GROMACS .gro file of C-alpha atoms in nm:
model
  364
    1MET     CA    1  13.288   9.606  10.084
    2GLU     CA    2  13.292   9.345   9.820
    3LEU     CA    3  13.044   9.300   9.523
    4GLU     CA    4  12.808   9.022   9.534
    5GLY     CA    5  12.902   8.755   9.339
    6ARG     CA    6  13.299   8.774   9.402
    7SER     CA    7  13.447   8.448   9.426
    8ALA     CA    8  13.748   8.341   9.594
    9GLY     CA    9  13.946   8.373   9.283
   10GLY     CA   10  13.863   8.749   9.219
   11VAL     CA   11  13.603   8.983   9.126
   12ALA     CA   12  13.274   8.828   8.951
   13GLY     CA   13  13.322   8.848   8.592
   14GLY     CA   14  13.703   8.941   8.613
   15PRO     CA   15  13.994   8.727   8.554
   16ALA     CA   16  14.155   8.503   8.800
   17ALA     CA   17  14.513   8.415   8.842
   18GLY     CA   18  14.607   8.152   8.578
   19PRO     CA   19  14.859   8.033   8.345
   20GLY     CA   20  15.054   8.340   8.188
   21ARG     CA   21  14.942   8.583   8.461
   22SER     CA   22  15.139   8.602   8.790
   23PRO     CA   23  14.978   8.637   9.135
   24GLY     CA   24  15.096   9.010   9.162
   25GLU     CA   25  14.944   9.110   8.833
   26SER     CA   26  14.609   8.926   8.935
   27ALA     CA   27  14.605   9.103   9.283
   28LEU     CA   28  14.678   9.446   9.096
   29LEU     CA   29  14.414   9.381   8.846
   30ASP     CA   30  14.152   9.258   9.110
   31GLY     CA   31  14.230   9.594   9.289
   32TRP     CA   32  14.146   9.792   8.996
   33LEU     CA   33  13.846   9.610   8.897
   34GLN     CA   34  13.709   9.639   9.248
   35ARG     CA   35  13.770  10.010   9.273
   36GLY     CA   36  13.631  10.096   8.915
   37VAL     CA   37  13.308   9.844   8.946
   38GLY     CA   38  13.226   9.847   9.311
   39ARG     CA   39  13.231  10.230   9.349
   40GLY     CA   40  13.008  10.486   9.192
   41ALA     CA   41  13.069  10.842   9.104
   42GLY     CA   42  13.042  10.953   9.475
   43GLY     CA   43  13.306  10.704   9.584
   44GLY     CA   44  13.037  10.517   9.797
   45GLU     CA   45  13.041  10.138   9.794
   46THR     CA   46  12.797   9.904   9.633
   47GLY     CA   47  12.590   9.743   9.887
   48ALA     CA   48  12.661   9.364   9.940
   49CYS     CA   49  12.310   9.273   9.961
   50ARG     CA   50  12.216   9.421   9.632
   51PRO     CA   51  12.301   9.270   9.286
   52PRO     CA   52  12.545   9.443   9.041
   53VAL     CA   53  12.356   9.715   8.867
   54ARG     CA   54  12.455   9.891   8.538
   55GLN     CA   55  12.519  10.257   8.604
   56ASP     CA   56  12.647  10.551   8.435
   57PRO     CA   57  12.973  10.701   8.565
   58GLU     CA   58  12.791  11.025   8.687
   59SER     CA   59  12.494  10.850   8.808
   60GLY     CA   60  12.399  10.860   9.173
   61PRO     CA   61  12.341  10.540   9.423
   62GLU     CA   62  12.108  10.312   9.270
   63TYR     CA   63  11.760  10.370   9.426
   64GLU     CA   64  11.528  10.116   9.316
   65ALA     CA   65  11.705   9.836   9.526
   66LEU     CA   66  11.689  10.031   9.861
   67PRO     CA   67  11.304  10.035   9.930
   68ALA     CA   68  11.284   9.678   9.874
   69GLY     CA   69  11.462   9.632  10.191
   70ALA     CA   70  11.298   9.932  10.375
   71THR     CA   71  11.070   9.808  10.678
   72VAL     CA   72  10.753   9.946  10.788
   73THR     CA   73  10.921  10.130  11.067
   74THR     CA   74  11.160  10.290  10.811
   75HIS     CA   75  10.850  10.411  10.630
   76MET     CA   76  10.689  10.536  10.945
   77VAL     CA   77  11.006  10.707  11.096
   78ALA     CA   78  11.054  10.888  10.751
   79GLY     CA   79  10.671  10.981  10.702
   80ALA     CA   80  10.658  11.143  11.059
   81VAL     CA   81  10.964  11.351  10.988
   82ALA     CA   82  10.825  11.438  10.655
   83GLY     CA   83  10.472  11.529  10.816
   84ILE     CA   84  10.602  11.735  11.103
   85LEU     CA   85  10.847  11.941  10.868
   86GLU     CA   86  10.588  12.006  10.580
   87HIS     CA   87  10.322  12.136  10.828
   88CYS     CA   88  10.566  12.362  11.026
   89VAL     CA   89  10.723  12.496  10.741
   90MET     CA   90  10.405  12.588  10.557
   91TYR     CA   91  10.171  12.681  10.864
   92PRO     CA   92  10.186  13.037  10.816
   93VAL     CA   93  10.044  13.000  10.461
   94ASP     CA   94   9.798  12.771  10.581
   95CYS     CA   95   9.657  13.021  10.833
   96VAL     CA   96   9.619  13.248  10.539
   97LYS     CA   97   9.440  12.987  10.353
   98THR     CA   98   9.190  12.912  10.652
   99ARG     CA   99   9.127  13.280  10.677
  100MET     CA  100   9.060  13.338  10.313
  101GLN     CA  101   8.821  13.045  10.280
  102SER     CA  102   8.605  13.256  10.527
  103LEU     CA  103   8.262  13.286  10.344
  104GLN     CA  104   8.180  13.641  10.524
  105PRO     CA  105   8.498  13.759  10.677
  106ASP     CA  106   8.530  14.051  10.900
  107PRO     CA  107   8.616  14.362  10.681
  108ALA     CA  108   8.958  14.375  10.880
  109ALA     CA  109   9.005  14.014  10.755
  110ARG     CA  110   8.933  14.071  10.371
  111TYR     CA  111   9.276  14.005  10.195
  112ARG     CA  112   9.390  14.024   9.838
  113ASN     CA  113   9.681  13.797   9.821
  114VAL     CA  114   9.881  13.579  10.046
  115LEU     CA  115  10.183  13.809  10.101
  116GLU     CA  116   9.937  14.102  10.188
  117ALA     CA  117   9.767  13.869  10.429
  118LEU     CA  118  10.072  13.738  10.611
  119TRP     CA  119  10.189  14.128  10.640
  120ARG     CA  120   9.869  14.254  10.769
  121ILE     CA  121   9.827  13.952  11.024
  122ILE     CA  122  10.194  14.018  11.153
  123ARG     CA  123  10.131  14.410  11.174
  124THR     CA  124   9.798  14.423  11.320
  125GLU     CA  125   9.798  14.092  11.523
  126GLY     CA  126  10.176  14.040  11.635
  127LEU     CA  127  10.458  13.851  11.484
  128TRP     CA  128  10.371  13.512  11.617
  129ARG     CA  129   9.997  13.520  11.521
  130PRO     CA  130  10.035  13.320  11.203
  131MET     CA  131  10.183  13.048  11.415
  132ARG     CA  132   9.920  13.005  11.683
  133GLY     CA  133   9.795  12.638  11.677
  134LEU     CA  134  10.137  12.510  11.528
  135ASN     CA  135  10.215  12.271  11.826
  136VAL     CA  136   9.868  12.065  11.810
  137THR     CA  137   9.932  12.058  11.431
  138ALA     CA  138  10.280  11.918  11.482
  139THR     CA  139  10.152  11.673  11.738
  140GLY     CA  140   9.897  11.514  11.497
  141ALA     CA  141  10.109  11.545  11.205
  142GLY     CA  142  10.373  11.295  11.307
  143PRO     CA  143  10.177  10.981  11.382
  144ALA     CA  144   9.921  11.067  11.097
  145HIS     CA  145  10.191  11.060  10.822
  146ALA     CA  146  10.359  10.757  10.981
  147LEU     CA  147  10.050  10.579  10.926
  148TYR     CA  148   9.986  10.744  10.584
  149PHE     CA  149  10.310  10.657  10.428
  150ALA     CA  150  10.342  10.322  10.585
  151CYS     CA  151  10.016  10.223  10.463
  152TYR     CA  152  10.071  10.361  10.115
  153GLU     CA  153  10.404  10.170  10.075
  154LYS     CA  154  10.273   9.865  10.172
  155LEU     CA  155   9.935   9.848   9.966
  156LYS     CA  156  10.137  10.012   9.655
  157LYS     CA  157  10.347   9.724   9.634
  158THR     CA  158  10.070   9.443   9.727
  159LEU     CA  159   9.844   9.610   9.497
  160SER     CA  160  10.086   9.644   9.195
  161ASP     CA  161  10.197   9.274   9.231
  162VAL     CA  162   9.835   9.170   9.168
  163ILE     CA  163   9.734   9.426   8.901
  164HIS     CA  164  10.068   9.464   8.716
  165PRO     CA  165  10.305   9.196   8.852
  166GLY     CA  166  10.694   9.327   8.827
  167GLY     CA  167  10.556   9.685   8.708
  168ASN     CA  168  10.408  10.017   8.833
  169SER     CA  169  10.039  10.028   8.837
  170HIS     CA  170   9.863  10.380   8.845
  171ILE     CA  171   9.559  10.212   8.983
  172ALA     CA  172   9.743  10.064   9.267
  173ASN     CA  173   9.899  10.389   9.337
  174GLY     CA  174   9.554  10.560   9.358
  175ALA     CA  175   9.393  10.294   9.576
  176ALA     CA  176   9.656  10.261   9.808
  177GLY     CA  177   9.680  10.661   9.853
  178CYS     CA  178   9.298  10.624   9.915
  179VAL     CA  179   9.320  10.369  10.188
  180ALA     CA  180   9.633  10.554  10.331
  181THR     CA  181   9.390  10.864  10.370
  182LEU     CA  182   9.148  10.702  10.615
  183LEU     CA  183   9.407  10.627  10.871
  184HIS     CA  184   9.576  10.963  10.809
  185ASP     CA  185   9.260  11.180  10.854
  186ALA     CA  186   9.144  10.942  11.148
  187ALA     CA  187   9.452  11.074  11.322
  188MET     CA  188   9.459  11.431  11.206
  189ASN     CA  189   9.113  11.556  11.197
  190PRO     CA  190   9.083  11.644  11.563
  191ALA     CA  191   9.398  11.834  11.515
  192GLU     CA  192   9.268  12.025  11.212
  193VAL     CA  193   8.970  12.132  11.399
  194ILE     CA  194   9.154  12.270  11.683
  195LYS     CA  195   9.400  12.443  11.439
  196GLN     CA  196   9.164  12.627  11.219
  197ARG     CA  197   8.957  12.750  11.494
  198MET     CA  198   9.291  12.892  11.632
  199GLN     CA  199   9.364  13.032  11.309
  200MET     CA  200   9.058  13.228  11.233
  201TYR     CA  201   9.026  13.609  11.268
  202ASN     CA  202   8.941  13.735  11.619
  203SER     CA  203   8.963  13.367  11.752
  204PRO     CA  204   8.908  13.363  12.136
  205TYR     CA  205   9.150  13.099  12.172
  206HIS     CA  206   9.480  13.167  12.263
  207ARG     CA  207   9.603  12.816  12.392
  208VAL     CA  208   9.525  12.467  12.239
  209THR     CA  209   9.393  12.351  12.584
  210ASP     CA  210   9.127  12.630  12.604
  211CYS     CA  211   9.004  12.551  12.273
  212VAL     CA  212   8.986  12.170  12.327
  213ARG     CA  213   8.786  12.230  12.667
  214ALA     CA  214   8.548  12.483  12.494
  215VAL     CA  215   8.477  12.240  12.188
  216TRP     CA  216   8.424  11.954  12.424
  217ARG     CA  217   8.183  12.138  12.656
  218ASN     CA  218   7.982  12.355  12.406
  219GLU     CA  219   7.963  12.100  12.116
  220GLY     CA  220   8.057  11.757  12.243
  221ALA     CA  221   8.330  11.489  12.139
  222GLY     CA  222   8.155  11.443  11.797
  223ALA     CA  223   8.260  11.820  11.688
  224PHE     CA  224   8.609  11.686  11.654
  225TYR     CA  225   8.520  11.469  11.390
  226ARG     CA  226   8.214  11.662  11.246
  227SER     CA  227   8.426  11.728  10.918
  228TYR     CA  228   8.547  11.364  10.887
  229THR     CA  229   8.349  11.261  10.626
  230THR     CA  230   8.381  11.591  10.427
  231GLN     CA  231   8.754  11.553  10.500
  232LEU     CA  232   8.744  11.215  10.347
  233THR     CA  233   8.535  11.313  10.053
  234MET     CA  234   8.790  11.597   9.972
  235ASN     CA  235   9.119  11.383  10.046
  236VAL     CA  236   9.040  11.062   9.892
  237PRO     CA  237   9.034  11.229   9.538
  238PHE     CA  238   9.281  11.441   9.649
  239GLN     CA  239   9.541  11.176   9.745
  240ALA     CA  240   9.434  10.965   9.442
  241ILE     CA  241   9.514  11.239   9.210
  242HIS     CA  242   9.835  11.331   9.400
  243PHE     CA  243   9.974  10.998   9.416
  244MET     CA  244   9.883  10.890   9.074
  245THR     CA  245  10.040  11.231   8.948
  246TYR     CA  246  10.348  11.190   9.150
  247GLU     CA  247  10.438  10.821   9.040
  248PHE     CA  248  10.321  10.923   8.667
  249LEU     CA  249  10.586  11.213   8.687
  250GLN     CA  250  10.847  10.979   8.844
  251GLU     CA  251  10.834  10.753   8.549
  252HIS     CA  252  10.928  11.040   8.320
  253PHE     CA  253  11.186  11.224   8.546
  254ASN     CA  254  11.319  10.939   8.740
  255PRO     CA  255  11.259  10.626   8.514
  256GLN     CA  256  11.523  10.419   8.705
  257ARG     CA  257  11.391  10.538   9.038
  258ARG     CA  258  11.722  10.626   9.196
  259TYR     CA  259  11.760  10.863   9.484
  260ASN     CA  260  11.698  11.197   9.299
  261PRO     CA  261  11.600  11.505   9.520
  262SER     CA  262  11.547  11.704   9.209
  263SER     CA  263  11.294  11.475   9.077
  264HIS     CA  264  11.109  11.431   9.414
  265VAL     CA  265  11.083  11.806   9.464
  266LEU     CA  266  10.956  11.849   9.110
  267SER     CA  267  10.709  11.575   9.112
  268GLY     CA  268  10.578  11.635   9.449
  269ALA     CA  269  10.519  12.008   9.380
  270CYS     CA  270  10.334  11.942   9.045
  271ALA     CA  271  10.142  11.667   9.188
  272GLY     CA  272  10.030  11.866   9.491
  273ALA     CA  273   9.929  12.167   9.277
  274VAL     CA  274   9.709  11.966   9.060
  275ALA     CA  275   9.534  11.783   9.320
  276ALA     CA  276   9.493  12.113   9.537
  277ALA     CA  277   9.341  12.306   9.266
  278ALA     CA  278   9.097  12.031   9.187
  279THR     CA  279   8.974  11.984   9.531
  280THR     CA  280   8.934  12.341   9.666
  281PRO     CA  281   8.565  12.334   9.668
  282LEU     CA  282   8.562  12.048   9.914
  283ASP     CA  283   8.829  12.231  10.111
  284VAL     CA  284   8.629  12.536  10.142
  285CYS     CA  285   8.343  12.283  10.275
  286LYS     CA  286   8.562  12.130  10.520
  287THR     CA  287   8.674  12.449  10.663
  288LEU     CA  288   8.313  12.591  10.721
  289LEU     CA  289   8.249  12.244  10.898
  290ASN     CA  290   8.562  12.278  11.142
  291THR     CA  291   8.522  12.655  11.233
  292GLN     CA  292   8.139  12.664  11.225
  293GLU     CA  293   8.182  13.026  11.118
  294SER     CA  294   7.941  13.237  11.319
  295LEU     CA  295   7.831  13.491  11.019
  296ALA     CA  296   7.764  13.187  10.791
  297LEU     CA  297   7.574  13.006  11.078
  298ASN     CA  298   7.323  13.303  11.049
  299SER     CA  299   7.230  13.215  10.711
  300ASN     CA  300   7.153  12.839  10.823
  301ILE     CA  301   6.841  12.767  11.009
  302THR     CA  302   6.966  12.437  11.161
  303GLY     CA  303   7.235  12.583  11.382
  304HIS     CA  304   7.546  12.363  11.358
  305ILE     CA  305   7.625  12.284  11.011
  306THR     CA  306   7.678  11.912  10.994
  307GLY     CA  307   7.744  11.686  10.701
  308MET     CA  308   7.890  11.767  10.342
  309ALA     CA  309   7.552  11.841  10.179
  310ASN     CA  310   7.473  12.096  10.445
  311ALA     CA  311   7.789  12.274  10.421
  312PHE     CA  312   7.756  12.265  10.040
  313ARG     CA  313   7.413  12.409  10.055
  314THR     CA  314   7.554  12.677  10.320
  315VAL     CA  315   7.832  12.772  10.084
  316TYR     CA  316   7.615  12.838   9.794
  317GLN     CA  317   7.366  13.035  10.000
  318VAL     CA  318   7.611  13.260  10.144
  319GLY     CA  319   7.834  13.323   9.851
  320GLY     CA  320   7.712  13.159   9.524
  321VAL     CA  321   7.919  12.947   9.307
  322THR     CA  322   8.242  13.146   9.326
  323ALA     CA  323   8.246  13.075   9.715
  324TYR     CA  324   8.328  12.723   9.648
  325PHE     CA  325   8.684  12.846   9.509
  326ARG     CA  326   8.766  13.087   9.783
  327GLY     CA  327   9.135  13.070   9.894
  328VAL     CA  328   9.203  12.865   9.581
  329GLN     CA  329   9.533  13.095   9.525
  330ALA     CA  330   9.656  13.022   9.899
  331ARG     CA  331   9.592  12.665   9.862
  332VAL     CA  332   9.767  12.604   9.580
  333ILE     CA  333  10.061  12.824   9.687
  334TYR     CA  334  10.055  12.635  10.002
  335GLN     CA  335  10.023  12.283   9.844
  336ILE     CA  336  10.316  12.319   9.596
  337PRO     CA  337  10.589  12.350   9.848
  338SER     CA  338  10.409  12.148  10.106
  339THR     CA  339  10.414  11.842   9.890
  340ALA     CA  340  10.755  11.912   9.758
  341ILE     CA  341  10.882  11.923  10.114
  342ALA     CA  342  10.694  11.608  10.201
  343TRP     CA  343  10.824  11.406   9.914
  344SER     CA  344  11.172  11.512   9.942
  345VAL     CA  345  11.201  11.474  10.314
  346TYR     CA  346  11.029  11.136  10.319
  347GLU     CA  347  11.266  11.003  10.031
  348PHE     CA  348  11.551  11.123  10.174
  349PHE     CA  349  11.504  10.980  10.500
  350LYS     CA  350  11.393  10.666  10.359
  351TYR     CA  351  11.702  10.625  10.177
  352LEU     CA  352  11.933  10.730  10.447
  353ILE     CA  353  11.777  10.488  10.712
  354THR     CA  354  11.770  10.190  10.494
  355LYS     CA  355  12.096  10.252  10.376
  356ARG     CA  356  12.225  10.279  10.738
  357GLN     CA  357  12.023   9.932  10.820
  358GLU     CA  358  12.195   9.761  10.521
  359GLU     CA  359  12.555   9.901  10.616
  360TRP     CA  360  12.477   9.765  10.982
  361ARG     CA  361  12.367   9.403  10.852
  362SER     CA  362  12.662   9.375  10.622
  363GLY     CA  363  12.904   9.474  10.910
  364LYS     CA  364  12.749   9.193  11.127
   0.00000   0.00000   0.00000
């Protein structure tokens, strides 16, 4: 594949046949220049649709040029794969987090740390108990993350062009993350309700369909979105912190924005940890709204707990200030690999799909 800018006389910027140089010499020199300039360290060819880029001999494929040609479909496919893998891999820790956020847990469900909780759950409730509800989570995570990443990528570019033309705006990154969260949570909230009810200790539900029917029959359709406002109240600041931290770290670890798996993993892990720790109180309230924990309900005279203000009051009445930080260890431990997996998988598939699309277009 030839570099963009090569003319009929030879490689752009290279010598053409002329006085004092034989056609054979020119052809040999052309071939040497094309191999040296047109191939990176990995031996891959530079895309015909991209302008020449100065690179160090050991640098990987230039990454900044690839997302410019990425389509909405690319972002959605990469986002869906990333979301499903993220939730599936980290699901056992998510189960522990839900239980550790319980305000008044059963004595048999009081855990000191994540590892002890996983060991006891498996030993007393069965090997597959920490995975109960995974199917509904995976089903919701696909479309939710597809909308999430596609919306973020589109808005990030649009807002950055307005706020900081030709550069990267942290305000644009945060705002794009907030709007993307609206779509993500609208798709994911019903799955969250079902998942967390199935994760609780002594949950009466063994199948997703049983839980859906029981919630619909006893509490109505609104129960699937009872925690939506609290979810948004938690996730909007979470995602603003998350995206701004990720993009900020990328500027330092990966300033040229190449495809760099180690920088994506490190930036994603740090961004997830910071955002998770800062928003734990809101996550505790969300868990209470989703599970309608029976022992906590005994402390609440209004029956079902609805709304963020009601949830905040109930958490304080039951456990005081420290109750707002129940499960913070599990939440941070969950979020570090979770966001690392999400970003690394998303960036990999975005890079891979876009590269294949460019190769297909150039081969037409």
